[in-house]
Tab-separated table of C-alpha atoms and ligand atoms in Angstrom:
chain	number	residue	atom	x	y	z
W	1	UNK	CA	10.279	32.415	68.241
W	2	UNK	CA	11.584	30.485	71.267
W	3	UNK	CA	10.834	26.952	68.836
W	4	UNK	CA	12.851	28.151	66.175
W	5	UNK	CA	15.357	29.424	68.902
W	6	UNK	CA	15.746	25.617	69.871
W	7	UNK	CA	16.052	24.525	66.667
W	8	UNK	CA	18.873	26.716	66.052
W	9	UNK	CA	20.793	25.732	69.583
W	10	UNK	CA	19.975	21.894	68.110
W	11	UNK	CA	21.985	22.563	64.790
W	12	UNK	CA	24.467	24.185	66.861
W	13	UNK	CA	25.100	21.209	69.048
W	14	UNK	CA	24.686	18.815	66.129
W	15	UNK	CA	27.711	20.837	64.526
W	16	UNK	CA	29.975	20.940	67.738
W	17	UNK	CA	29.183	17.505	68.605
W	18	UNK	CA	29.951	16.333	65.112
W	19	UNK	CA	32.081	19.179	63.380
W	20	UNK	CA	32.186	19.049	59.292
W	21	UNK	CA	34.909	18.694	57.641
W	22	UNK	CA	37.390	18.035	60.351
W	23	UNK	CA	40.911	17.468	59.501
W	24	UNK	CA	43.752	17.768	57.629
W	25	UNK	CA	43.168	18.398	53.907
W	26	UNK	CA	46.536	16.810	52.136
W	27	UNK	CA	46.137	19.382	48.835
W	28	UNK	CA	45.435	22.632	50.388
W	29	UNK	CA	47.049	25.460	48.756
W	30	UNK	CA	45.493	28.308	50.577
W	31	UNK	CA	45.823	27.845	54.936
W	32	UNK	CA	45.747	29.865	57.748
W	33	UNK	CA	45.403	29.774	61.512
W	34	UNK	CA	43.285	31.832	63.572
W	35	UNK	CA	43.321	32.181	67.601
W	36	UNK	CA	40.767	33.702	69.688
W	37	UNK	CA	42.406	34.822	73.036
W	38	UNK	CA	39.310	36.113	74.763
W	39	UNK	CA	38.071	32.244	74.848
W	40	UNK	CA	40.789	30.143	73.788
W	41	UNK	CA	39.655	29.230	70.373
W	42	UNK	CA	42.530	27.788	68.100
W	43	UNK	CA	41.655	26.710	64.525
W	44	UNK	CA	43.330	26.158	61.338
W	45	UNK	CA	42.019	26.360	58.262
W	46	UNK	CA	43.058	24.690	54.971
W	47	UNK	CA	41.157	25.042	51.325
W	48	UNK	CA	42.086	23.979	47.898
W	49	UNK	CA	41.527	27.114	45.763
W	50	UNK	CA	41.239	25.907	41.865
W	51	UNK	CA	40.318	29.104	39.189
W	52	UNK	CA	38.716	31.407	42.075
W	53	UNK	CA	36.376	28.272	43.375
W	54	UNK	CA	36.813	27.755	46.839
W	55	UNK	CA	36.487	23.233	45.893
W	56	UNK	CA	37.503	21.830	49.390
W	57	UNK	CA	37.456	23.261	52.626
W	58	UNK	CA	38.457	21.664	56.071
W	59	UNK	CA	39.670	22.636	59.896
W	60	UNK	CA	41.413	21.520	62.185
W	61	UNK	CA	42.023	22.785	66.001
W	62	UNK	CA	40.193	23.380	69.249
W	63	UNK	CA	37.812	25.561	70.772
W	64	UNK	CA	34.519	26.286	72.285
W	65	UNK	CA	30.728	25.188	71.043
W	66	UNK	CA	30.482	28.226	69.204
W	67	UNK	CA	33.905	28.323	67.538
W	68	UNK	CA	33.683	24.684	66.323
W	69	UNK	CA	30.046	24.978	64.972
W	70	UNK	CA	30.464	27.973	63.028
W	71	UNK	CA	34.053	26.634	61.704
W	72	UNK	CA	31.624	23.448	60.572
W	73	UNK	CA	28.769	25.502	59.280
W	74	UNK	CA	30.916	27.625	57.249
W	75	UNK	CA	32.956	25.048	55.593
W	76	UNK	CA	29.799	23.369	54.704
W	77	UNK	CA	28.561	27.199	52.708
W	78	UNK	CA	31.929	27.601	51.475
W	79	UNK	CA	32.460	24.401	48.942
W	80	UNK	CA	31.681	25.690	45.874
W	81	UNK	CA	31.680	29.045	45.967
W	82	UNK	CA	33.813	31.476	44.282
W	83	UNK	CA	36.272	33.654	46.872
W	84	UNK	CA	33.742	37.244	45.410
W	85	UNK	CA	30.983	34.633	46.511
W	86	UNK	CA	32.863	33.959	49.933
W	87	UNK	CA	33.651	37.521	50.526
W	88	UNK	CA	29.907	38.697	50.371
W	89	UNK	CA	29.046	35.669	52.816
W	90	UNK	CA	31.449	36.799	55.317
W	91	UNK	CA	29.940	40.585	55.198
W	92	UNK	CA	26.610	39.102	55.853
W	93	UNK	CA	27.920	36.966	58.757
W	94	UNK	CA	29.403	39.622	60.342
W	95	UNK	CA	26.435	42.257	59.800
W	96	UNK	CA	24.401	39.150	61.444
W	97	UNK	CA	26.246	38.440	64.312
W	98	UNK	CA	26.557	42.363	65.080
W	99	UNK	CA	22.691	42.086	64.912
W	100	UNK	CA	23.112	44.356	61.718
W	101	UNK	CA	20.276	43.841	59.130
W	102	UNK	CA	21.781	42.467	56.114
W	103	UNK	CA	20.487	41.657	52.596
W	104	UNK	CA	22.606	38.017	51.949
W	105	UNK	CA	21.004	34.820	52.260
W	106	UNK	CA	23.116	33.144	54.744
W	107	UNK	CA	21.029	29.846	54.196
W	108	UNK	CA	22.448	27.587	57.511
W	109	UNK	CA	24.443	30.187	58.811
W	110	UNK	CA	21.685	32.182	60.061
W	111	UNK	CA	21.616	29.783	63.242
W	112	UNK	CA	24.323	31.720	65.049
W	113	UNK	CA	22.185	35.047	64.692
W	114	UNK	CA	21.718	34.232	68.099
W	115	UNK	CA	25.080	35.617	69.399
W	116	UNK	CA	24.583	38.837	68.357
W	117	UNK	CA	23.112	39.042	71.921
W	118	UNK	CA	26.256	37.747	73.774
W	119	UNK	CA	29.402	40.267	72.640
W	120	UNK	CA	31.894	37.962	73.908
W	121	UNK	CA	30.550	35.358	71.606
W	122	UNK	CA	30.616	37.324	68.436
W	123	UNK	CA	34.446	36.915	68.269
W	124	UNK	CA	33.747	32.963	68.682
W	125	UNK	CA	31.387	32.601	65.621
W	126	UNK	CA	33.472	34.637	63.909
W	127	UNK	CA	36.912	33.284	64.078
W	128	UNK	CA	36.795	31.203	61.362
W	129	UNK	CA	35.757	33.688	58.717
W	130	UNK	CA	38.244	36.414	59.704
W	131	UNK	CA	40.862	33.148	59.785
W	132	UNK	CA	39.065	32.646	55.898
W	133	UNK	CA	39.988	35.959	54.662
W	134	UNK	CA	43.408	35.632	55.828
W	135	UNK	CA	43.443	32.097	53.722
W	136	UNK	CA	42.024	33.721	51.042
W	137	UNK	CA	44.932	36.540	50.750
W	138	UNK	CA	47.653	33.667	51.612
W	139	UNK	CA	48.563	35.759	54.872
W	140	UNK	CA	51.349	34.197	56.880
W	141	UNK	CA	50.714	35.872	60.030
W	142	UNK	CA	48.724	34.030	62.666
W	143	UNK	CA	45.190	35.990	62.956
W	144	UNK	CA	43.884	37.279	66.691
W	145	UNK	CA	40.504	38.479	67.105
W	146	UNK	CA	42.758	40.673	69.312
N	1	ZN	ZN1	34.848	30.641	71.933
C-alpha cells in the first residue's frame, strides 16, 4: 500500500508542479469562481459547453498543492464528457474524498483518495468540482466551501 501511496503523492506533485490546462480559455461560455477560505484557495473555472459535452475545460487562480492538482486532474476527466457524465463524477469524488465507498470509476482521480484522512483537505480537493457545478448551472455567485 505505502508504494502505491507514493505513487499517488508523485502524480499529485506532477499536477501542482505542472497544473493542466492552466489559463484563460478565450470561448468559454459556462465560468465560475470558487474560493476556499479555510486555506486560501482561489480558482476560476472556464468551459466551453457545446450540445451537453463539456469540449474544453481550463483554470485559472491560486491555491495550495491539493487545490491546484485536483483543479488539473479534473479538467483532464472532464473533456469530453457530457454534464449527466460530469455530475456522476463529481458524486464519486466526493463519496471518495469522504472515504465513502462508491461504485464510479474515477480513473486518475482516485489519487486524492488520500485526503479523505485529512478533513481540512477535503474542502481543497474539492473546490474545483463544487466551483464545476456552479459552471455547469451558469451561477453568478462566487462559491465558498464556507
Ligand atoms: Zn487548500
Amino acid at each position: 500500500m505505502s508504494d502505491l501511496r507514493d505513487l499517488y503523492q508523485e502524480v499529485i506533485f506532477d499536477h501542482n508542479r505542472h497544473p493542466r490546462n492552466f489559463g484563460p480559455l478565450t470561448d468559454a461560455n459556462r465560468h465560475a469562481d470558487g474560493f476556499n477560505p479555510l486555506c486560501g484557495d482561489r480558482l476560476t473555472l472556464n468551459l466551453r459547453v457545446k450540445d451537453g459535452v463539456i469540449q474544453d475545460a481550463r483554470f485559472e487562480g491560486s491555491g495550495c498543492a491539493i487545490s491546484t492538482a485536483s483543479a488539473s486532474l479534473m479538467t483532464e476527466a472532464l473533456k469530453g464528457k457530457t454534464e449527466a457524465e460530469a455530475a456522476v463524477l463529481f458524486d464519486g469524488f466526493h463519496h471518495m474524498v469522504m472515504g465513502e465507498p462508491t461504485t464510479v470509476d474515477l480513473g486518475k482521480l482516485a489519487v486524492l483518495a488520500g485526503v479523505s484522512e485529512f478533513p481540512a483537505r477535503v474542502k481543497c480537493a474539492s473546490l474545483a468540482w463544487h466551483t464545476l457545478n456552479a459552471a455547469l448551472k451558469n451561477e453568478a455567485d462566487p462559491v465558498s466551501t464556507e
